[in-house]
Coordinates of C-alpha atoms and ligand atoms in Angstrom, one line a residue:
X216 CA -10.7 -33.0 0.3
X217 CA -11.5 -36.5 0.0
X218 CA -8.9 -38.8 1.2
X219 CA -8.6 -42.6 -0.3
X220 CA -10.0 -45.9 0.6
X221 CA -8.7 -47.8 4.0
X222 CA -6.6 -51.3 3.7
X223 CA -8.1 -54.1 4.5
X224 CA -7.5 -54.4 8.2
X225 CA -9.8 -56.9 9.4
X226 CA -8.5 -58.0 12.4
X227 CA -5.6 -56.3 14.6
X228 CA -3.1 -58.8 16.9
X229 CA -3.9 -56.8 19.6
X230 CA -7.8 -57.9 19.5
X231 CA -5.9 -61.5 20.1
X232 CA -2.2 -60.8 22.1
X233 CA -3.2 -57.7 23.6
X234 CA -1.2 -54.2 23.1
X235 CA 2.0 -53.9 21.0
X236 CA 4.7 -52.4 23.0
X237 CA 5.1 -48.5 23.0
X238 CA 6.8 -47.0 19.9
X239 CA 9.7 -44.8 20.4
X240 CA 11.0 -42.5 18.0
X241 CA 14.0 -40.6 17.2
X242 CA 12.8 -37.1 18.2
X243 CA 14.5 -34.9 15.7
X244 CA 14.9 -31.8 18.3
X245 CA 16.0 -33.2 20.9
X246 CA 18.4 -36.1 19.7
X247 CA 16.9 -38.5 21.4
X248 CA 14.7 -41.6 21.5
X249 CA 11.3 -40.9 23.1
X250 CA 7.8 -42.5 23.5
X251 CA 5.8 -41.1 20.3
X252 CA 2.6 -40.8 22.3
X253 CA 2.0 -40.8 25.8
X254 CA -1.6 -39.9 25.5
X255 CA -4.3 -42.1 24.7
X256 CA -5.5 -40.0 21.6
X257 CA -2.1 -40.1 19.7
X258 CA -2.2 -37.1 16.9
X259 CA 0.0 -37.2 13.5
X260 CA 0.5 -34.9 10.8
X261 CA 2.8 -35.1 8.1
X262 CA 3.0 -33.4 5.1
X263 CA 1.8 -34.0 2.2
X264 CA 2.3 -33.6 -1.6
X265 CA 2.7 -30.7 -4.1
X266 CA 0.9 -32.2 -6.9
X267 CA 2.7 -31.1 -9.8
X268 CA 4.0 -34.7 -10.8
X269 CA 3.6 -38.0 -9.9
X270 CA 4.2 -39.8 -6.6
X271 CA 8.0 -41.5 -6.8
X272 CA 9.3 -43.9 -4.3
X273 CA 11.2 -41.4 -1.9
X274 CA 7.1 -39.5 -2.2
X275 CA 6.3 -43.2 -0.8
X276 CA 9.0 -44.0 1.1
X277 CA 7.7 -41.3 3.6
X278 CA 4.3 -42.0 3.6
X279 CA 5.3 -45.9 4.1
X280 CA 6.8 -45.1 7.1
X281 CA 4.7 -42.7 8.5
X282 CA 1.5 -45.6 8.0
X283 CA 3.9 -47.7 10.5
X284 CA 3.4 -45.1 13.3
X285 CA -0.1 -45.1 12.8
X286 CA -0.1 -48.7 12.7
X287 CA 2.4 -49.2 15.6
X288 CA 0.4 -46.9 17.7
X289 CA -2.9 -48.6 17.0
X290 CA -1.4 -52.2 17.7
X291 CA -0.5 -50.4 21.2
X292 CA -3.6 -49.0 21.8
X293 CA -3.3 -45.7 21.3
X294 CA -6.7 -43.9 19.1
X295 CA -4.8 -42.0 16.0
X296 CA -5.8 -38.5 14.5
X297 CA -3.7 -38.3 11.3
X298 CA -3.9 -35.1 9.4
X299 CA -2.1 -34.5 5.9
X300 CA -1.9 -31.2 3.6
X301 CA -1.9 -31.2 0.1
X302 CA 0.1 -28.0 -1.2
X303 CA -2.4 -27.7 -4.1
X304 CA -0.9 -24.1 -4.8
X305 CA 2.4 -22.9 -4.4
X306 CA 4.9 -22.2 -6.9
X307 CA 6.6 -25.0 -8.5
X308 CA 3.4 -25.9 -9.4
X309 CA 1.9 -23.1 -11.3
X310 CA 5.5 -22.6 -12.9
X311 CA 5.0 -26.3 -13.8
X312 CA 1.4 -25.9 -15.0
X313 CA 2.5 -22.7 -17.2
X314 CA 5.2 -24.4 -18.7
X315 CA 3.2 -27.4 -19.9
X316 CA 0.2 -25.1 -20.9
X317 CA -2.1 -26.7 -18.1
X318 CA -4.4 -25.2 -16.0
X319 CA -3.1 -25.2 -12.6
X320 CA -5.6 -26.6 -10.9
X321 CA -6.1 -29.5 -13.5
X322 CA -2.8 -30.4 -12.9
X323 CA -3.2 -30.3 -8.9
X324 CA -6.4 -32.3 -9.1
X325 CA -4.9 -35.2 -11.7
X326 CA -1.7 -35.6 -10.0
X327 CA -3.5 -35.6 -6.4
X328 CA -5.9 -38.2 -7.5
X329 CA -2.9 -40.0 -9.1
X330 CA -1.4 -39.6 -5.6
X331 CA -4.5 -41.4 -3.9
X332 CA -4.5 -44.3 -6.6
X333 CA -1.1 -44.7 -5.5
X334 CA -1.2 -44.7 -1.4
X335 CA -4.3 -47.2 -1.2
X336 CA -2.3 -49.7 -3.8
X337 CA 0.6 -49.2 -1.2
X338 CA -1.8 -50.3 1.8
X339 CA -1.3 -47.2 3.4
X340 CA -3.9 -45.9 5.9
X341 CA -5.7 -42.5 4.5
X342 CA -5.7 -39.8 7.0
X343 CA -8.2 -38.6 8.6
X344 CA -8.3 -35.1 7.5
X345 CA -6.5 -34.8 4.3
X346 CA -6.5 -31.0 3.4
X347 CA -6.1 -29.2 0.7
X348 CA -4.0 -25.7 0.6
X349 CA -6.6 -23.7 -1.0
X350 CA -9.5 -25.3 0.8
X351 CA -7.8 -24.2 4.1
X352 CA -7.4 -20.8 2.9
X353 CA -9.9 -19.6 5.8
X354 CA -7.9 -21.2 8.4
X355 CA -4.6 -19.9 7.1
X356 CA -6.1 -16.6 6.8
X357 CA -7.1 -17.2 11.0
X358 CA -3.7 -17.7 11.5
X359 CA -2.0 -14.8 9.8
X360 CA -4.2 -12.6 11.4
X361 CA -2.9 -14.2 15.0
X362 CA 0.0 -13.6 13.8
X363 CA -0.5 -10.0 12.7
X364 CA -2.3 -9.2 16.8
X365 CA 0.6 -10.7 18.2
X366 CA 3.3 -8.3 16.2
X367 CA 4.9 -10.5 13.9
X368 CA 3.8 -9.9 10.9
X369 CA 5.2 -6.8 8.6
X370 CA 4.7 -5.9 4.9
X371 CA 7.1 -5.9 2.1
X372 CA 5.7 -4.2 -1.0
X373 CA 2.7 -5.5 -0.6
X374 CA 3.7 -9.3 0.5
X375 CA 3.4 -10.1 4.5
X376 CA 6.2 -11.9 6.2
X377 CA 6.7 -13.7 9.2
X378 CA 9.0 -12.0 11.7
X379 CA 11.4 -15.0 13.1
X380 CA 12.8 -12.9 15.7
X381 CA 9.3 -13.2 17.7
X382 CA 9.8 -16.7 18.2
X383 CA 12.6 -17.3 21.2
X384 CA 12.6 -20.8 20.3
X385 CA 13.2 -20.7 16.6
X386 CA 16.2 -22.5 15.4
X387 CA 15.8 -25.2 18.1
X388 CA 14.9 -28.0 16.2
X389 CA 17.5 -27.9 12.9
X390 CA 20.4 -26.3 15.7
X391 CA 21.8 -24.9 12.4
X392 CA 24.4 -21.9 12.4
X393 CA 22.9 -18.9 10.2
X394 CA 25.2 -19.4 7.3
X395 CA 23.2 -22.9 6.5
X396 CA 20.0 -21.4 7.1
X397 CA 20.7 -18.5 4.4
X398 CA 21.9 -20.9 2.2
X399 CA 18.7 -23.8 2.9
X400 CA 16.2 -20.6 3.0
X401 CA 17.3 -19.6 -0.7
X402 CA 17.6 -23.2 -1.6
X403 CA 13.7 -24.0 -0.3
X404 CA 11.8 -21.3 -1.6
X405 CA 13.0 -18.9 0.9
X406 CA 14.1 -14.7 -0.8
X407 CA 16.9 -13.9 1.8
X408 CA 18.0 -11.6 -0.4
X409 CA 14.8 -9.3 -0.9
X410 CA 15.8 -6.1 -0.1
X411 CA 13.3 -4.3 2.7
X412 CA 12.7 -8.0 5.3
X413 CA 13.5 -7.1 8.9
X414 CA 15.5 -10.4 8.8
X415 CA 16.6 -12.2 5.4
X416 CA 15.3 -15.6 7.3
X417 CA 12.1 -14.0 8.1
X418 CA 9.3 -15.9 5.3
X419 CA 6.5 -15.2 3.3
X420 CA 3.1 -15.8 5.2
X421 CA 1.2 -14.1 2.2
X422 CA 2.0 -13.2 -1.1
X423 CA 0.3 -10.6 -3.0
X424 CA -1.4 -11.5 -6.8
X425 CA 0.5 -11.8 -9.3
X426 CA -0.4 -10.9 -13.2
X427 CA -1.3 -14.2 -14.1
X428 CA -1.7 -16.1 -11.0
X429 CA -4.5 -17.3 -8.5
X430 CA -5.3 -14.8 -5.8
X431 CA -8.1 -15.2 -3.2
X432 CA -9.1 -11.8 -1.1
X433 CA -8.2 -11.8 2.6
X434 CA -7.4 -8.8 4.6
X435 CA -4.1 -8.4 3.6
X436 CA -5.1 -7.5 -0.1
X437 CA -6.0 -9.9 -2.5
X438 CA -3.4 -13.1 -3.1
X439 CA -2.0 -16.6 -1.9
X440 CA -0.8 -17.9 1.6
X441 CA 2.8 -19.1 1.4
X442 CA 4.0 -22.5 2.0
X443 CA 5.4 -22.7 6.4
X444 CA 2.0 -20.9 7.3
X445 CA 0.1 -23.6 5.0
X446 CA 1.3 -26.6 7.1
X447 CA 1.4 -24.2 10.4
X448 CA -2.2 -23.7 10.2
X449 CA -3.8 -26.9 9.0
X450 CA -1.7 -28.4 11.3
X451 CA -3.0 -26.5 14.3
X452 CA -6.6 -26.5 13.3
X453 CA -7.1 -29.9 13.2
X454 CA -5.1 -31.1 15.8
X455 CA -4.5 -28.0 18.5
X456 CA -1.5 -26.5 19.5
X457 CA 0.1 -29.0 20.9
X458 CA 0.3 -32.4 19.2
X459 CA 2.2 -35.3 19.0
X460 CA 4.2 -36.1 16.0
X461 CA 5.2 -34.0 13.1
X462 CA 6.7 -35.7 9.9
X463 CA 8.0 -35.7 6.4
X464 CA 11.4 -36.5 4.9
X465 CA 14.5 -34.9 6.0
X466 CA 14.8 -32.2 3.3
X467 CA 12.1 -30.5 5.2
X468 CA 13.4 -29.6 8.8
X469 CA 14.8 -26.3 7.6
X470 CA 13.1 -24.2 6.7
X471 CA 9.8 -25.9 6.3
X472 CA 9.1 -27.8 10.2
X473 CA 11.0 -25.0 11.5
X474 CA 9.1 -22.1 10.6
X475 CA 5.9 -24.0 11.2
X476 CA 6.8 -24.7 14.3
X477 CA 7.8 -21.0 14.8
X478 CA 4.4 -19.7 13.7
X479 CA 2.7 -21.9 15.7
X480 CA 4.2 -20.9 18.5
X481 CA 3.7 -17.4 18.5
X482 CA 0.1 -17.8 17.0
X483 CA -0.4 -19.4 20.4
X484 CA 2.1 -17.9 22.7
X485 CA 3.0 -20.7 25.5
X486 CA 2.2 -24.1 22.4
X487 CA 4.8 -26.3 21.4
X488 CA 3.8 -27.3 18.5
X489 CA 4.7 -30.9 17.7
X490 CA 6.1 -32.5 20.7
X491 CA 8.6 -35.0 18.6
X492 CA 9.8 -34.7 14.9
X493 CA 10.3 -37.8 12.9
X494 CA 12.1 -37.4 9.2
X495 CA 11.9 -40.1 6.5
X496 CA 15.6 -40.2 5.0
X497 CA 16.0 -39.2 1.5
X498 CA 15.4 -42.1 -1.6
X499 CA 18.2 -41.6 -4.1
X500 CA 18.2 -42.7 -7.6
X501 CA 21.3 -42.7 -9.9
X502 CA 23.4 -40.8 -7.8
X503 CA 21.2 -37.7 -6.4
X504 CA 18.1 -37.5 -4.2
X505 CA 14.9 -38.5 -5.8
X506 CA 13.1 -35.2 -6.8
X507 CA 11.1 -33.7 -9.3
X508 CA 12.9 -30.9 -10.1
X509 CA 15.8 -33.2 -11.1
X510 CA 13.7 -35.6 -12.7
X511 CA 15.2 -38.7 -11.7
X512 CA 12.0 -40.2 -10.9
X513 CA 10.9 -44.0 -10.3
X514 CA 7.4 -43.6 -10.2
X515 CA 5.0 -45.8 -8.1
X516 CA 2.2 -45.5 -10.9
X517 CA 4.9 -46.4 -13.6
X518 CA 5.9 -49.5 -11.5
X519 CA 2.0 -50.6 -10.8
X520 CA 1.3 -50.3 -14.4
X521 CA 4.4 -52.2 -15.6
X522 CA 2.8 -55.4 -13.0
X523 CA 4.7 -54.9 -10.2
X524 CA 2.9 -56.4 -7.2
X525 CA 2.5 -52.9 -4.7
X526 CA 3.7 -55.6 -1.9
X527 CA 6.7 -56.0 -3.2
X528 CA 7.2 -51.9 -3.5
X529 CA 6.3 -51.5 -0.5
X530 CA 8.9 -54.4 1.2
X531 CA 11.4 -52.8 -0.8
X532 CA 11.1 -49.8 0.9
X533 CA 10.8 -51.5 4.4
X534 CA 14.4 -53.0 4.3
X535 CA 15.8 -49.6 4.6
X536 CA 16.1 -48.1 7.9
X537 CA 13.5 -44.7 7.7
X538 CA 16.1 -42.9 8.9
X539 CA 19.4 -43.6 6.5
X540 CA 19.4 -42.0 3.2
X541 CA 19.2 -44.9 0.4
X542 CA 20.0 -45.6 -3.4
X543 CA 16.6 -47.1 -5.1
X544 CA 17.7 -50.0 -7.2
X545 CA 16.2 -52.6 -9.7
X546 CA 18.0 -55.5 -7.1
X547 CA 15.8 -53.8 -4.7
X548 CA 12.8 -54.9 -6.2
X549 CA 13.6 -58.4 -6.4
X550 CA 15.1 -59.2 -3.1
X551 CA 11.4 -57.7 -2.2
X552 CA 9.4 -59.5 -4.8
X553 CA 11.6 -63.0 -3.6
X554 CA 10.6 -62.3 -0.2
X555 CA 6.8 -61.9 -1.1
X556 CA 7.1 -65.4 -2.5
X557 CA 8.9 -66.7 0.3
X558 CA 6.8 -65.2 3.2
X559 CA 3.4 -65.7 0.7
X560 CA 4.4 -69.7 0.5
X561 CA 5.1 -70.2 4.3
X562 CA 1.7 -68.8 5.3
X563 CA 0.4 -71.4 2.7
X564 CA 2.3 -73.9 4.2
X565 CA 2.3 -73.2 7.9
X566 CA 5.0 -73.0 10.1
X567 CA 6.0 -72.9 14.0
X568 CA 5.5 -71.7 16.7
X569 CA 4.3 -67.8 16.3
X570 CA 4.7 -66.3 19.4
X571 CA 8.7 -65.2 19.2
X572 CA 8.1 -63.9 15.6
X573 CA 5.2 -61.5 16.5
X574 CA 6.8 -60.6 19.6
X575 CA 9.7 -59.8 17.5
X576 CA 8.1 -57.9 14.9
X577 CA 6.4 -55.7 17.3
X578 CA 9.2 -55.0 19.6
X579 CA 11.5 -54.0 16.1
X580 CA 8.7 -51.6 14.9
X581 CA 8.3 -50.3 18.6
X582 CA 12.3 -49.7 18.5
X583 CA 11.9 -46.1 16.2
X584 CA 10.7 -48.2 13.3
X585 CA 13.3 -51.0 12.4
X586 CA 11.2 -52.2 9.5
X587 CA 14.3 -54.1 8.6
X588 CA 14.6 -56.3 11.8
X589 CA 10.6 -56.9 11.6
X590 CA 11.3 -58.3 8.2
X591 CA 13.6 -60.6 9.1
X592 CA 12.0 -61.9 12.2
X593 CA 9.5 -62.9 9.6
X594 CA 12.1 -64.2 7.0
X595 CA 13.3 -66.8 10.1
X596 CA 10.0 -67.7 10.8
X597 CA 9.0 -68.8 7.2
X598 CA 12.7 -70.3 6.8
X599 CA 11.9 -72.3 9.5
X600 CA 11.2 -76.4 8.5
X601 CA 9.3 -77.1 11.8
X602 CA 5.7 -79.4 11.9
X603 CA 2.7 -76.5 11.5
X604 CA 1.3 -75.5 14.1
X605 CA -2.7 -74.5 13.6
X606 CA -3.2 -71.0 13.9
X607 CA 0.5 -69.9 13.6
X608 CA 0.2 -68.9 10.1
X609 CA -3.1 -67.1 10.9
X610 CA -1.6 -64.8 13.9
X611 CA 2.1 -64.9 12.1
X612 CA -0.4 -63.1 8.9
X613 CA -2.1 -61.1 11.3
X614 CA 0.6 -59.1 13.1
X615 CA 2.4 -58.7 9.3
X616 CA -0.7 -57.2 8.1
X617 CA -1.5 -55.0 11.4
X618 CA 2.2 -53.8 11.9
X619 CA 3.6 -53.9 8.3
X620 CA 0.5 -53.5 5.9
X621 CA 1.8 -56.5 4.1
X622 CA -1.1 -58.7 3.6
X623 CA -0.3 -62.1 2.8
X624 CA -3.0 -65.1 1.1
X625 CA -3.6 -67.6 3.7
X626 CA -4.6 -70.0 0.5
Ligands
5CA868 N1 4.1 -30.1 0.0 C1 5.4 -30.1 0.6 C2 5.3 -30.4 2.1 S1 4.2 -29.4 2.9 C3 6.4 -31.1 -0.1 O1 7.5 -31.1 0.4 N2 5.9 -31.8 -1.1 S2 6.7 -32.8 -2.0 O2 5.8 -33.3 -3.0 O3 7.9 -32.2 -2.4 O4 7.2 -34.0 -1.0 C4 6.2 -34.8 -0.4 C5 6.8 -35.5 0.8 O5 7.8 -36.4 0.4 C6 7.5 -34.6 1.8 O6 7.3 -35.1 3.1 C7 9.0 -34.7 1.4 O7 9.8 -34.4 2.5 C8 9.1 -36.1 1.0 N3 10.1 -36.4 0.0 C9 10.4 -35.7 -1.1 N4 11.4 -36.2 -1.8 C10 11.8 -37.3 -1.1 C11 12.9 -38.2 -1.3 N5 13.7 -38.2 -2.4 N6 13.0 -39.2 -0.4 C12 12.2 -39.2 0.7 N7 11.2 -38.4 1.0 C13 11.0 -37.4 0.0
ZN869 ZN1 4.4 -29.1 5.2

């Protein structure tokens, strides 16, 4: 489906200082820090939104930070394929469309679009293949099937499920005892408890029609894919196999990246899947993750229309670490709407010497994404009372824009 229009990125700091340093993440399976992309070609995906409401800041805080990879690894270099899914049917949102009297599809289409309005106001970089579930249906059908050759697909009264005992490698990147993943598989979506599955982890690849509900014909009767296989095979057709990076906030490594990564690999017996793992931490709001089921939302659209600068939005997300889980609050805003001013007047003004500030920013991003050290190497630099020096402000703008997406008026 159509994705949204770019940032203004007119000039990079590497076209002027050369190549950022490489970016190292936290890999989530492995525990440790490693180079995001060793290969020229560096490929992303992360997924996306089920458009049954609209985006809230925890929505943003993940797409913020995964728009710094992409930006970190262009500053070094790297070329970027960045592929994002839109679950535009599963079922909190037909339950959600029913119980508003909405057809479903309506709803996935306003709330999408909403989505898009959203993510180019934030300065975030549009993917390059931003895919739709119901568009992929094809390619999710390709994938059951490879599935189904390879033995690991059985049938349930009609519904197909993935088999996770034909992975050998699944559970190795949540390393969670089976009581949590009964308890996170019936939390997410999962039916543990359906009487007749092989295994009660073992998920739905296809679900058969129900009265009242979409249904497109495949070979395994007529119906709609479930939600791992979704991300498994858009994933895996756009990018291969074997890619670089898979992301998304943290309430998706069990079951969601897990099974994925499952039925990837035994799609394709000998792929890894995503090399690395990278998980935006969860954005709070009065005392319980931000979610749409709880409906303790602060929405970006809400704060845009109420003439909240996106800048500042997106700088108060950036002084929180991806990786901790945070509390969204009003003070938020202003510390990020003050520091707008205050970086916004220095560039106006001029300042010093840029060279240690760029550095800086780009070696904090390159350090798995401390945001919050890159904003305060800039906060020093505009604090800073030396004499101007012509061109600081220029490169100082440059390297916030390339590496942050903060774009600042030069005056
Ligand atoms: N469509 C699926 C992924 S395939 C989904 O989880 N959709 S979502 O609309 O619920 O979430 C969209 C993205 O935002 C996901 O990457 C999810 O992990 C992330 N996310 C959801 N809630 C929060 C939150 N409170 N804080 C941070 N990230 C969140
Ligand atoms: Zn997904």
């Amino acid at each position: 489906m159509r994705s949204w229009s770019a940032p203004p990125l007119t000039s990079t700091a590497r076209d002027s200082i050369g190549p950022a340093p490489a970016l190292m993440l936290y890999d989530a399976r492995t525990g440790c820090l490693e180079e995001a992309s060793p290969r020229d070609d560096a490929r992303l995906y992360v997924c996306g939104i089920t458009p049954y409401d609209a985006t809230h800041l925890g929505h943003a805080a993940t797409y913020v930070t995964f728009d710094l990879v992409v930006r970190a690894w262009r500053e070094a270099g790297h070329s970027v394929r960045y592929v994002q899914n839109v679950t535009d049917v599963d079922d909190p949102l037909l339950e959600r469309a029913a119980a508003t009297g909405q057809e479903w599809s309506h709803l996935a289409q306003r709330e999408t679009q909403r989505f898009r309005e959203d993510m180019s106001a934030l300065s975030v970089i549009p993917p390059d293949v931003f895919a739709g579930a119901v568009e992929s249906i094809p390619v999710i059908i390709d994938l059951i099937e490879r599935l189904q050759t390879n033995g690991a697909v059985y049938e349930v009264g009609g519904d197909m499920y993935f088999s996770v005992t034909a992975d050998p490698s699944f559970g190795e990147l949540s390393r969670l005892g089976r009581a949590d993943m009964l308890r996170l598989s019936a939390e997410n979506g999962g039916d543990p408890e359906r009487p007749g599955k092989r295994d009660p982890l073992d998920c739905l690849v296809w679900q058969q029609q129900r009265p009242g509900e979409p249904g497109w014909d495949s070979p395994f009767g007529r119906g709609r894919p479930g939600w791992h296989v979704e991300c498994a095979a858009i994933a895996t057709h756009h990018l291969g196999f074997d890619f670089d990076l898979q992301g998304g906030g943290s309430d998706l490594v069990f079951p969601h990246h897990e099974m994925s990564a499952a039925e990837s690999r035994v799609a394709k017996p000998g792929t890894v899947f995503a090399h690395a793992y990278a998980h935006q931490g969860m954005v709070g709001y009065s005392g319980e993750k931000m979610s749409k089921s709880v409906g303790n939302l602060v929405l970006v659209s809400r704060l845009r229309s109420d003439g909240v600068d996106p800048r500042a939005i997106r700088l108060a997300l950036l002084a929180r670490h991806y990786r901790d889980d945070w509390e969204w609050t009003d003070e938020a805003l202003e510390t990020a709407t003050s520091r707008l001013d205050l970086w916004s007047q220095a560039v106006r003004r001029g300042g010093g010497e840029p060279r240690p500030t760029v550095d800086r920013i780009r070696a904090a991003v390159a350090a798995d994404l401390d945001a919050p050290a890159a904003l305060a190497a800039v906060d020093a630099w505009a604090r800073d009372t030396q004499p101007p020096i012509p061109g600081a402000a220029e490169l100082v703008a440059t390297t916030v824009e390339a590496s942050l997406g903060i774009t600042l008026d030069l005056g």
